[in-house]
Amino acid sequence: MSKEIGITVKKNEDFSEWYTQVVIKAQLTDYAPVKGLIVLRPYGYSIWEYLKSSVDQKLKVTGHENGFLPVLIPESLLSKEATHFAGFTPEVFWVTHSGDTEIGDRLALRPTSETLAYSMYSKWIKSWRDLPLKINFWNSALRAEIKSTKPFLRTSEFLWQEGHTVHATKEEAEEEVAIILDIYRRTVEDELAIPVILGKKSEKEKFVGAVYTTTMESIMPDGKALQMGTSHFLGQNFSKPFDVKFLDRQNIETFAWQTSWGISWRLIGALIMVHGDDKGLVLPPRVAPIQVVIVPIYSSQPDKEMILKKASELKEILMKKGLRTHMDSRDEFTPGYKFNDWEMKGVPLRIEIGPKDLPKNKMVLARRDSLKKSDLSFDNAEDEIIKILDEIQENLFEKARKFLNERTQNITDLGQFKKEIENGMFLYSPWCGDQKCEELIKESTGADIRVIPFDEKKSNAPCIVCKKPSKTDVIFAKGY
RNA sequence: GGGACCGUAGUCUAGCUUGGUAUGAUGCUAGCCUGGGGUGCUAGAGGUCGCCGGUUCAAGUCCGGCCGGUCCCA
């Protein structure tokens, strides 16, 4: 009856509006009173928790420890590395007063913590024995978004992790950069079921202050690219101004080699966009706060008792198997309402148990990915359910990978390039390596070099812009 | 950076042109009914009309500023 409860626009007709409705109506988030800030509601936060614990476990296995840094950074410290500071200063929030007293060295609300972390590291690191130092920080960062904000994708404060490591050699630091990017890739592909393209950023797009930035990029349904996570090789760019040095085995004072890397709740935004449909969220089972929802259906009182008993038993069995299971025994809603409600919230698998099922010793399964229903016997149902959840996870990834493949094209002709960029494509094109050509493309088409893929294919074709010999093939796309 | 639009109960919304203290739905509470795709009936509660100021006897309505949101383009 009242359609306003659900999503009122189609994903492929009004993508922006669809996204906004999904994040609000699935109760992931709500707007805070200050521009550009959002509140995470429990359902949204628990997705973040699963994502976080998945990354955290992988970081622990590879020898990283967690720490905590304060949110305020004095300007004198933030400005110590000049390019880094210039890059961030337009979006820094400043604290200028404590009470009524003006603060002389005003304080930045951290846009990122390199400067603060490394000023501490310089105190802690004296000898080669202190290395490597590998600390990760789960916190939030603040970057003022003046215009167009969007929940999870562009907000003035966001949850993330930032890792900061220090190494004795260049080689070891570069290896760390690669290890981290692989952790990110596994998390995003295996848990979020989103395929990514790995590679380096161009000089123009790299992290301000880094020697180079490695990245993973993915395509969204509107054809725009989303940066899913970055891992930076900082070289000695920060160790010199921040005096992060140590005595090596030969008793020679040496500047350390550093890395930094991060992923944010932007990944939740990607998750919503990539898998969602006209009915709302579609969550991959591995990060779904609720993996299985049981909807009991009954009319008479004796039916109700029997069905609730059977449903509770099933829930116990599934919980013992480690499945995050919820029984929706709300009496004030009809089954139809509940079906729509849980579909909007993206629960991967729904189980319906009603009077028609019990005599046949079966239940009805409804998959969120395909919206198909099927019967399942109660005997050893748990094994089949686990199998189906794995299938859903796999199916979502395959669908997304197929989309990425369909939207990726090799283009060597500039005219064709301009046309295909407008169609929302990832274009694999030859580039001479000159930043001028990169900027020209940006001006004339709005596309960036999203990533210079690691599996460097070099076609014989000349640079798509200047027609000089190309250095490498890169991926161009419009970005978020 | 440029532009367009919007803000009235938890949510959606009428009223604004032509100033006179706000309409309907949904949701909420209670009771009944119902239940396999967004149930029905009855009663009840729910409002600083985003905020500040101006014009006026009188402002949701007219004017200005601010805050917040949405979309499009670079």
Coordinates of C-alpha atoms (C1' of nucleotides) in Angstrom, one line a residue:
Chain A
M1 CA 0.0 0.0 0.0
S2 CA 2.3 2.7 1.2
K3 CA 5.2 2.5 -1.3
E4 CA 7.1 5.3 0.4
I5 CA 8.4 2.9 3.0
G6 CA 10.4 1.2 0.3
I7 CA 12.7 2.5 -2.4
T8 CA 10.7 4.6 -4.8
V9 CA 13.1 4.9 -7.7
K10 CA 14.8 2.3 -9.9
K11 CA 18.5 1.9 -9.6
N12 CA 19.2 2.3 -13.3
E13 CA 16.8 5.2 -13.8
D14 CA 17.9 7.6 -11.0
F15 CA 21.1 6.2 -9.5
S16 CA 21.9 9.1 -7.1
E17 CA 18.4 9.2 -5.7
W18 CA 18.4 5.4 -5.4
Y19 CA 21.6 5.5 -3.4
T20 CA 20.4 8.2 -1.0
Q21 CA 17.2 6.4 -0.3
V22 CA 18.9 3.0 0.3
V23 CA 21.3 4.3 2.9
I24 CA 18.6 6.1 4.8
K25 CA 15.8 3.6 4.5
A26 CA 17.8 0.5 5.2
Q27 CA 18.8 2.4 8.4
L28 CA 22.5 2.3 7.7
T29 CA 23.0 6.0 8.5
D30 CA 21.3 9.3 9.0
Y31 CA 22.3 12.9 8.6
A32 CA 24.0 14.7 11.5
P33 CA 23.1 18.4 12.3
V34 CA 26.4 19.6 10.8
K35 CA 26.9 19.8 7.0
G36 CA 28.6 16.8 5.6
L37 CA 28.6 14.7 8.7
I38 CA 26.6 11.5 9.1
V39 CA 25.6 9.3 12.0
L40 CA 26.1 5.5 11.7
R41 CA 23.1 3.6 12.9
P42 CA 23.6 0.1 14.4
Y43 CA 22.9 -1.8 11.2
G44 CA 25.4 0.4 9.3
Y45 CA 27.9 0.2 12.1
S46 CA 27.8 -3.6 12.3
I47 CA 28.7 -3.8 8.6
W48 CA 31.7 -1.6 9.4
E49 CA 32.5 -3.9 12.4
Y50 CA 32.7 -7.0 10.2
L51 CA 34.8 -5.3 7.6
K52 CA 37.0 -3.9 10.3
S53 CA 37.5 -7.3 12.0
S54 CA 38.3 -8.9 8.7
V55 CA 41.1 -6.4 8.0
D56 CA 42.3 -6.3 11.6
Q57 CA 42.8 -10.1 11.7
K58 CA 44.8 -10.0 8.5
L59 CA 47.0 -7.2 9.9
K60 CA 47.6 -9.1 13.1
V61 CA 48.7 -12.1 11.2
T62 CA 51.3 -10.0 9.3
G63 CA 52.7 -8.6 12.5
H64 CA 50.9 -5.2 12.8
E65 CA 49.8 -3.8 16.1
N66 CA 47.1 -1.2 16.8
G67 CA 47.6 2.1 18.5
F68 CA 45.7 5.3 19.0
L69 CA 46.6 8.9 18.1
P70 CA 44.9 12.1 19.3
V71 CA 42.6 14.0 16.9
L72 CA 44.4 17.4 17.3
I73 CA 47.6 18.2 15.4
P74 CA 49.4 21.6 15.9
E75 CA 49.8 23.5 12.7
S76 CA 53.6 23.7 13.2
L77 CA 53.7 20.0 13.0
L78 CA 51.3 19.5 10.1
S79 CA 53.2 22.0 8.0
K80 CA 56.6 20.4 8.5
E81 CA 56.5 18.5 5.1
A82 CA 55.6 21.3 2.6
T83 CA 53.9 19.4 -0.2
H84 CA 52.0 17.3 2.2
F85 CA 50.7 20.3 4.0
A86 CA 49.9 22.2 0.7
G87 CA 47.8 19.2 -0.4
F88 CA 45.7 19.0 2.7
T89 CA 45.4 22.6 3.9
P90 CA 42.3 23.5 1.8
E91 CA 40.2 21.0 3.7
V92 CA 41.5 21.2 7.2
F93 CA 39.2 22.1 10.1
W94 CA 41.0 24.3 12.5
V95 CA 40.5 24.6 16.3
T96 CA 41.4 28.2 17.1
H97 CA 40.2 28.6 20.7
S98 CA 40.2 26.8 23.9
G99 CA 37.3 28.4 25.8
D100 CA 37.7 32.1 25.2
T101 CA 41.4 32.0 24.8
E102 CA 42.9 32.1 21.3
I103 CA 45.3 29.3 20.6
G104 CA 48.6 30.6 19.2
D105 CA 49.7 27.5 17.3
R106 CA 46.2 26.6 16.0
L107 CA 45.2 22.9 16.0
A108 CA 44.1 20.9 13.0
L109 CA 41.5 18.2 13.3
R110 CA 43.5 15.4 11.8
P111 CA 43.0 15.1 8.0
T112 CA 45.5 12.2 8.2
S113 CA 48.2 11.4 10.8
E114 CA 51.5 11.0 9.1
T115 CA 53.0 14.1 10.7
L116 CA 51.8 13.3 14.2
A117 CA 52.7 9.6 14.0
Y118 CA 56.2 10.3 12.7
S119 CA 57.1 12.9 15.2
M120 CA 56.4 10.2 17.8
Y121 CA 58.2 7.6 15.8
S122 CA 61.4 9.7 15.8
K123 CA 61.4 9.5 19.6
W124 CA 60.8 5.8 19.6
I125 CA 63.3 4.7 17.0
K126 CA 67.0 4.8 17.8
S127 CA 68.5 1.5 16.6
W128 CA 68.0 -1.0 13.8
R129 CA 66.7 -3.2 16.6
D130 CA 63.7 -1.0 16.9
L131 CA 62.7 -1.8 13.3
P132 CA 60.4 -2.7 11.6
L133 CA 57.8 -0.7 13.4
K134 CA 54.3 -1.5 12.1
I135 CA 51.4 0.3 13.8
N136 CA 47.9 0.6 12.6
F137 CA 45.3 3.1 13.8
W138 CA 41.5 2.7 13.7
N139 CA 40.1 6.2 14.0
S140 CA 38.4 8.9 12.0
A141 CA 39.8 11.6 9.8
L142 CA 38.3 15.0 9.1
R143 CA 38.5 16.7 5.7
A144 CA 36.1 19.6 5.1
E145 CA 33.9 18.9 2.1
I146 CA 32.6 22.2 1.0
K147 CA 30.2 21.0 -1.6
S148 CA 28.4 17.9 -2.7
T149 CA 28.6 15.4 0.1
K150 CA 27.3 11.8 0.0
P151 CA 26.9 9.4 2.8
F152 CA 30.0 7.0 3.0
L153 CA 31.5 8.3 -0.3
R154 CA 32.2 11.9 0.5
T155 CA 31.7 13.1 4.1
S156 CA 33.7 15.6 6.2
E157 CA 34.5 13.0 8.7
F158 CA 35.0 9.3 7.9
L159 CA 35.9 6.1 9.7
W160 CA 39.1 4.4 8.5
Q161 CA 42.3 2.7 9.4
E162 CA 45.6 4.3 8.7
G163 CA 48.7 2.2 9.0
H164 CA 52.1 3.7 9.4
T165 CA 55.2 1.6 9.2
V166 CA 59.0 2.2 9.4
H167 CA 61.6 -0.1 7.9
A168 CA 65.4 -0.3 7.8
T169 CA 65.6 -0.8 4.0
K170 CA 63.9 0.5 0.9
E171 CA 63.2 -3.1 -0.2
E172 CA 61.5 -4.1 3.0
A173 CA 59.3 -1.0 2.9
E174 CA 58.3 -1.6 -0.7
E175 CA 57.5 -5.2 0.2
E176 CA 55.3 -3.9 3.0
V177 CA 53.4 -1.7 0.5
A178 CA 52.6 -4.8 -1.6
I179 CA 51.6 -7.0 1.4
I180 CA 49.1 -4.4 2.5
L181 CA 47.6 -3.9 -1.0
D182 CA 47.1 -7.7 -1.1
I183 CA 45.3 -7.7 2.2
Y184 CA 43.0 -5.0 0.9
R185 CA 42.4 -6.9 -2.3
R186 CA 41.5 -10.1 -0.5
T187 CA 39.2 -8.2 1.8
V188 CA 37.4 -6.4 -0.9
E189 CA 37.2 -9.3 -3.4
D190 CA 36.6 -12.2 -0.9
E191 CA 34.4 -10.4 1.7
L192 CA 32.7 -7.6 -0.2
A193 CA 32.6 -9.5 -3.4
I194 CA 33.8 -6.5 -5.4
P195 CA 36.5 -7.1 -8.1
V196 CA 39.3 -4.6 -8.2
I197 CA 42.1 -3.6 -10.5
L198 CA 45.5 -3.2 -8.8
G199 CA 48.3 -0.8 -9.8
K200 CA 50.0 2.5 -9.3
K201 CA 48.6 6.0 -9.3
S202 CA 50.1 8.5 -11.7
E203 CA 52.4 11.2 -10.4
K204 CA 49.5 13.6 -10.6
E205 CA 47.1 11.4 -8.6
K206 CA 49.5 10.0 -6.0
F207 CA 49.3 10.8 -2.3
V208 CA 50.8 14.1 -1.5
G209 CA 54.2 13.4 0.0
A210 CA 54.5 9.8 -1.2
V211 CA 57.2 8.5 -3.6
Y212 CA 54.5 6.4 -5.2
T213 CA 50.9 5.3 -4.4
T214 CA 49.5 1.8 -5.1
T215 CA 45.8 1.6 -5.4
M216 CA 42.9 -0.7 -6.1
E217 CA 40.1 0.7 -8.3
S218 CA 36.7 -0.6 -9.0
I219 CA 33.8 0.3 -11.3
M220 CA 30.4 1.4 -10.0
P221 CA 27.1 0.8 -11.8
D222 CA 27.1 4.3 -13.2
G223 CA 30.4 3.7 -14.8
K224 CA 32.4 5.9 -12.5
A225 CA 35.6 4.6 -10.9
L226 CA 35.9 4.4 -7.1
Q227 CA 39.2 4.3 -5.3
M228 CA 38.8 1.4 -2.9
G229 CA 42.0 1.7 -0.9
T230 CA 45.6 2.9 -1.2
S231 CA 49.0 1.8 0.0
H232 CA 51.8 4.4 -0.2
F233 CA 55.6 4.1 -0.4
L234 CA 56.8 7.2 1.4
G235 CA 60.5 6.6 0.8
Q236 CA 62.4 8.9 3.1
N237 CA 60.2 11.9 2.3
F238 CA 58.9 12.0 5.8
S239 CA 61.7 10.4 7.7
K240 CA 64.0 13.4 6.8
P241 CA 61.8 16.3 8.0
F242 CA 60.5 14.3 11.0
D243 CA 64.0 13.0 11.8
V244 CA 63.0 9.3 11.8
K245 CA 66.5 7.8 11.8
F246 CA 68.4 5.0 13.4
L247 CA 71.9 3.6 13.9
D248 CA 72.3 0.6 11.6
R249 CA 74.4 -2.5 12.2
Q250 CA 77.5 -0.6 10.9
N251 CA 76.9 2.1 13.4
I252 CA 75.9 4.5 10.6
E253 CA 73.1 7.0 11.2
T254 CA 70.4 6.3 8.6
F255 CA 67.1 7.7 7.7
A256 CA 64.3 5.1 7.8
W257 CA 62.0 4.0 4.9
Q258 CA 58.3 4.4 5.5
T259 CA 54.9 3.4 4.3
S260 CA 51.3 4.5 5.0
W261 CA 48.0 3.0 3.9
G262 CA 44.3 3.1 4.5
I263 CA 40.8 2.0 3.7
S264 CA 37.7 3.7 4.9
W265 CA 34.0 3.3 5.2
R266 CA 33.8 4.3 1.6
L267 CA 33.9 0.6 1.0
I268 CA 30.4 0.4 2.5
G269 CA 29.3 2.9 -0.1
A270 CA 30.9 0.7 -2.8
L271 CA 29.1 -2.4 -1.4
I272 CA 25.8 -0.6 -1.6
M273 CA 26.2 0.6 -5.1
V274 CA 27.7 -2.5 -6.6
H275 CA 25.3 -5.1 -5.3
G276 CA 22.1 -3.2 -4.5
D277 CA 18.9 -3.5 -6.6
D278 CA 15.5 -1.9 -7.0
K279 CA 14.4 -3.4 -3.7
G280 CA 17.3 -2.0 -1.7
L281 CA 20.5 -3.4 -0.3
V282 CA 22.0 -6.7 -1.2
L283 CA 24.6 -7.8 1.2
P284 CA 27.3 -10.4 0.5
P285 CA 26.9 -13.1 3.3
R286 CA 30.4 -12.6 4.7
V287 CA 29.8 -9.0 5.8
A288 CA 26.0 -9.2 6.3
P289 CA 25.2 -8.4 10.0
I290 CA 22.2 -10.8 9.6
Q291 CA 22.9 -13.7 7.2
V292 CA 19.7 -15.6 7.6
V293 CA 16.3 -14.2 8.7
I294 CA 13.5 -16.5 9.7
V295 CA 10.0 -15.3 9.1
P296 CA 7.4 -17.5 10.9
I297 CA 3.9 -17.4 9.4
Y298 CA 0.8 -18.4 11.2
S299 CA -2.8 -17.6 11.7
S300 CA -4.3 -19.7 14.4
Q301 CA -3.0 -19.9 17.9
P302 CA -2.0 -23.6 17.8
D303 CA -0.2 -23.0 14.5
K304 CA 1.6 -20.1 16.1
E305 CA 3.0 -22.2 19.0
M306 CA 4.1 -25.0 16.8
I307 CA 5.7 -22.8 14.2
L308 CA 7.5 -20.5 16.6
K309 CA 8.9 -23.6 18.3
K310 CA 10.1 -25.1 15.1
A311 CA 11.5 -21.7 14.0
S312 CA 13.4 -21.3 17.3
E313 CA 14.9 -24.8 17.0
L314 CA 16.1 -24.0 13.5
K315 CA 17.6 -20.7 14.7
E316 CA 19.5 -22.5 17.4
I317 CA 20.9 -25.0 14.9
L318 CA 22.0 -22.3 12.6
M319 CA 23.5 -20.2 15.3
K320 CA 25.5 -23.2 16.5
K321 CA 26.9 -23.5 13.0
G322 CA 28.1 -19.9 13.3
L323 CA 25.5 -18.4 11.1
R324 CA 24.2 -14.9 12.1
T325 CA 20.5 -15.7 12.3
H326 CA 17.6 -13.5 13.3
M327 CA 14.0 -14.6 13.8
D328 CA 11.5 -11.9 13.0
S329 CA 8.7 -12.7 15.4
R330 CA 7.2 -9.2 15.4
D331 CA 3.5 -9.7 15.7
E332 CA 2.4 -6.3 14.4
F333 CA 3.6 -6.9 10.8
T334 CA 2.3 -9.2 8.1
P335 CA 4.6 -11.6 6.4
G336 CA 4.5 -9.5 3.2
Y337 CA 5.7 -6.5 5.1
K338 CA 8.5 -8.4 6.6
F339 CA 9.6 -9.8 3.3
N340 CA 9.9 -6.3 1.8
D341 CA 11.6 -5.0 5.0
W342 CA 14.4 -7.6 5.0
E343 CA 14.9 -7.4 1.3
M344 CA 15.4 -3.6 1.7
K345 CA 18.0 -4.4 4.3
G346 CA 19.8 -6.8 2.1
V347 CA 19.7 -10.0 4.2
P348 CA 21.1 -12.7 1.9
L349 CA 18.8 -15.5 2.8
R350 CA 15.2 -15.6 4.1
I351 CA 13.5 -18.7 5.5
E352 CA 9.7 -18.8 5.7
I353 CA 8.1 -21.4 7.9
G354 CA 4.3 -21.6 7.9
P355 CA 1.3 -23.9 8.2
K356 CA 1.8 -25.3 4.7
D357 CA 5.4 -26.3 5.4
L358 CA 5.3 -28.1 8.8
P359 CA 3.2 -31.1 7.6
K360 CA 5.7 -31.6 4.8
N361 CA 8.7 -31.2 7.1
K362 CA 10.1 -28.4 5.0
M363 CA 10.7 -24.7 4.8
V364 CA 10.8 -22.1 2.0
L365 CA 14.1 -20.4 1.1
A366 CA 14.2 -17.0 -0.6
R367 CA 17.5 -15.9 -2.0
R368 CA 18.2 -12.1 -2.0
D369 CA 20.5 -12.3 -4.9
S370 CA 18.1 -14.0 -7.3
L371 CA 14.9 -13.4 -5.5
K372 CA 14.0 -17.0 -6.2
K373 CA 12.1 -19.2 -3.8
S374 CA 12.7 -22.9 -3.2
D375 CA 11.7 -25.6 -0.7
L376 CA 14.2 -27.2 1.7
S377 CA 13.7 -30.2 4.0
F378 CA 14.4 -29.7 7.7
D379 CA 16.7 -32.7 7.6
N380 CA 20.3 -31.4 7.6
A381 CA 19.0 -28.0 6.4
E382 CA 22.0 -26.3 7.9
D383 CA 24.5 -27.8 5.5
E384 CA 22.4 -26.8 2.5
I385 CA 22.0 -23.3 3.9
I386 CA 25.7 -22.9 4.3
K387 CA 26.2 -24.1 0.8
I388 CA 23.6 -21.6 -0.5
L389 CA 25.2 -18.7 1.3
D390 CA 28.5 -19.6 -0.3
E391 CA 26.8 -19.7 -3.6
I392 CA 25.3 -16.2 -3.1
Q393 CA 28.7 -14.8 -2.1
E394 CA 30.2 -16.3 -5.3
N395 CA 27.3 -15.3 -7.5
L396 CA 27.6 -11.6 -6.4
F397 CA 31.3 -11.5 -7.1
E398 CA 30.8 -13.1 -10.5
K399 CA 28.1 -10.7 -11.4
A400 CA 30.3 -7.8 -10.4
R401 CA 33.3 -9.2 -12.3
K402 CA 31.3 -9.7 -15.4
F403 CA 30.2 -6.1 -15.2
L404 CA 33.7 -4.9 -14.8
N405 CA 34.9 -6.9 -17.8
E406 CA 32.0 -5.7 -20.0
R407 CA 32.9 -2.1 -19.1
T408 CA 36.6 -2.4 -19.8
Q409 CA 37.8 -1.7 -23.3
N410 CA 41.0 -1.2 -25.2
I411 CA 41.0 2.1 -27.0
T412 CA 43.7 3.7 -29.0
D413 CA 41.7 6.3 -30.9
L414 CA 41.0 9.6 -29.2
G415 CA 37.6 10.1 -30.9
Q416 CA 36.4 6.7 -29.8
F417 CA 37.9 7.4 -26.4
K418 CA 35.7 10.5 -25.9
K419 CA 32.6 8.6 -26.9
E420 CA 33.2 5.6 -24.7
I421 CA 34.1 7.7 -21.7
E422 CA 30.6 9.2 -22.0
N423 CA 29.2 5.7 -21.9
G424 CA 30.8 5.1 -18.5
M425 CA 33.6 2.8 -19.6
F426 CA 37.0 1.9 -18.2
L427 CA 39.4 2.6 -21.0
Y428 CA 42.7 0.8 -21.4
S429 CA 44.7 3.2 -23.4
P430 CA 48.3 3.9 -24.3
W431 CA 50.0 6.8 -22.6
C432 CA 53.4 8.5 -23.1
G433 CA 53.9 9.2 -19.4
D434 CA 53.6 13.0 -19.8
Q435 CA 51.5 14.8 -17.2
K436 CA 50.4 17.3 -19.9
C437 CA 48.6 14.6 -21.8
E438 CA 47.0 13.4 -18.6
E439 CA 45.7 17.0 -17.9
L440 CA 44.5 17.4 -21.5
I441 CA 42.4 14.3 -21.2
K442 CA 41.0 15.6 -17.9
E443 CA 40.1 18.9 -19.4
S444 CA 38.5 17.6 -22.5
T445 CA 36.7 14.5 -21.2
G446 CA 36.6 14.7 -17.4
A447 CA 38.5 11.4 -17.1
D448 CA 41.5 10.7 -14.9
I449 CA 44.2 8.1 -15.0
R450 CA 42.6 5.8 -12.4
V451 CA 45.4 3.3 -12.3
I452 CA 48.5 2.1 -14.0
P453 CA 47.9 -1.6 -13.8
F454 CA 50.7 -3.8 -12.5
D455 CA 50.2 -6.3 -15.2
E456 CA 51.7 -3.7 -17.5
K457 CA 50.6 -4.3 -21.0
K458 CA 52.4 -2.1 -23.5
S459 CA 50.6 -1.9 -26.8
N460 CA 52.6 -0.7 -29.8
A461 CA 50.0 2.1 -30.3
P462 CA 51.2 5.7 -29.7
C463 CA 50.0 7.9 -26.8
I464 CA 46.3 8.4 -27.1
V465 CA 46.8 12.2 -26.9
C466 CA 50.1 13.3 -28.3
K467 CA 50.8 10.3 -30.6
K468 CA 54.4 10.1 -29.3
P469 CA 55.5 6.6 -28.5
S470 CA 53.6 5.3 -25.4
K471 CA 55.3 4.2 -22.3
T472 CA 52.5 2.0 -20.9
D473 CA 48.8 1.3 -21.1
V474 CA 46.8 2.9 -18.3
I475 CA 43.1 2.9 -17.3
F476 CA 41.2 6.1 -17.8
A477 CA 37.7 6.7 -16.3
K478 CA 35.7 9.3 -14.7
G479 CA 36.0 9.1 -10.9
Y480 CA 34.0 9.7 -7.8
Chain B
rG1 C1' 34.3 26.3 -9.0
rG2 C1' 29.2 27.2 -11.9
rG3 C1' 23.9 26.3 -11.8
rA4 C1' 18.8 24.5 -10.5
rC5 C1' 15.6 22.9 -6.7
rC6 C1' 13.9 21.9 -1.7
rG7 C1' 12.9 22.4 4.1
rU8 C1' 5.2 22.1 7.3
rA9 C1' 3.9 15.8 13.1
rG10 C1' 8.6 9.9 13.0
rU11 C1' 7.8 9.8 7.2
rC12 C1' 5.5 11.7 2.8
rU13 C1' 2.5 15.9 1.8
rA14 C1' -1.8 20.2 0.9
rG15 C1' -1.9 25.3 2.0
rC16 C1' 2.3 30.1 -0.1
rU17 C1' 0.4 33.2 -6.2
rU18 C1' -4.1 36.5 -3.4
rG19 C1' -1.2 37.2 4.7
rG20 C1' -6.2 35.8 9.3
rU21 C1' -2.7 30.0 14.0
rA22 C1' -2.3 24.2 9.2
rU23 C1' -4.8 19.5 5.1
rG24 C1' -4.6 14.5 4.0
rA25 C1' -2.1 9.9 4.2
rU26 C1' 1.2 6.8 6.5
rG27 C1' 3.7 5.7 10.9
rC28 C1' 3.0 5.7 16.5
rU29 C1' -0.4 4.2 21.2
rA30 C1' -4.7 1.1 22.9
rG31 C1' -8.3 -2.7 21.6
rC32 C1' -10.1 -6.1 18.1
rC33 C1' -9.4 -8.3 13.3
rU34 C1' -5.8 -10.4 10.1
rG35 C1' -1.4 -13.2 8.5
rG36 C1' 2.3 -17.4 2.1
rG37 C1' 4.4 -10.3 -1.0
rG38 C1' 3.9 -3.6 2.1
rU39 C1' -4.1 -6.2 6.1
rG40 C1' -9.0 -3.9 7.9
rC41 C1' -12.0 -1.4 11.7
rU42 C1' -12.6 2.0 16.1
rA43 C1' -10.5 5.5 19.3
rG44 C1' -6.3 8.5 20.8
rA45 C1' -1.7 11.1 21.1
rG46 C1' 1.6 13.7 18.0
rG47 C1' 3.3 20.8 15.2
rU48 C1' 9.0 26.3 17.9
rC49 C1' 5.5 25.4 9.7
rG50 C1' 14.5 24.7 9.6
rC51 C1' 16.8 29.3 12.4
rC52 C1' 17.3 34.7 13.0
rG53 C1' 15.6 39.3 11.6
rG54 C1' 12.4 42.8 8.7
rU55 C1' 7.4 44.5 6.6
rU56 C1' 2.4 44.2 8.8
rC57 C1' -3.0 45.1 13.4
rA58 C1' -1.7 40.0 11.9
rA59 C1' 3.6 35.9 8.6
rG60 C1' 3.7 28.7 7.1
rU61 C1' 2.4 32.5 3.3
rC62 C1' 5.9 38.6 1.5
rC63 C1' 11.4 40.5 2.0
rG64 C1' 16.7 39.7 3.7
rG65 C1' 20.4 36.8 6.0
rC66 C1' 21.9 32.2 7.9
rC67 C1' 21.7 26.7 8.6
rG68 C1' 20.6 22.0 6.5
rG69 C1' 19.4 18.7 2.3
rU70 C1' 19.0 17.0 -3.1
rC71 C1' 20.2 17.0 -8.2
rC72 C1' 23.0 18.6 -12.7
rC73 C1' 27.6 20.6 -14.9
rA74 C1' 33.2 21.5 -14.5

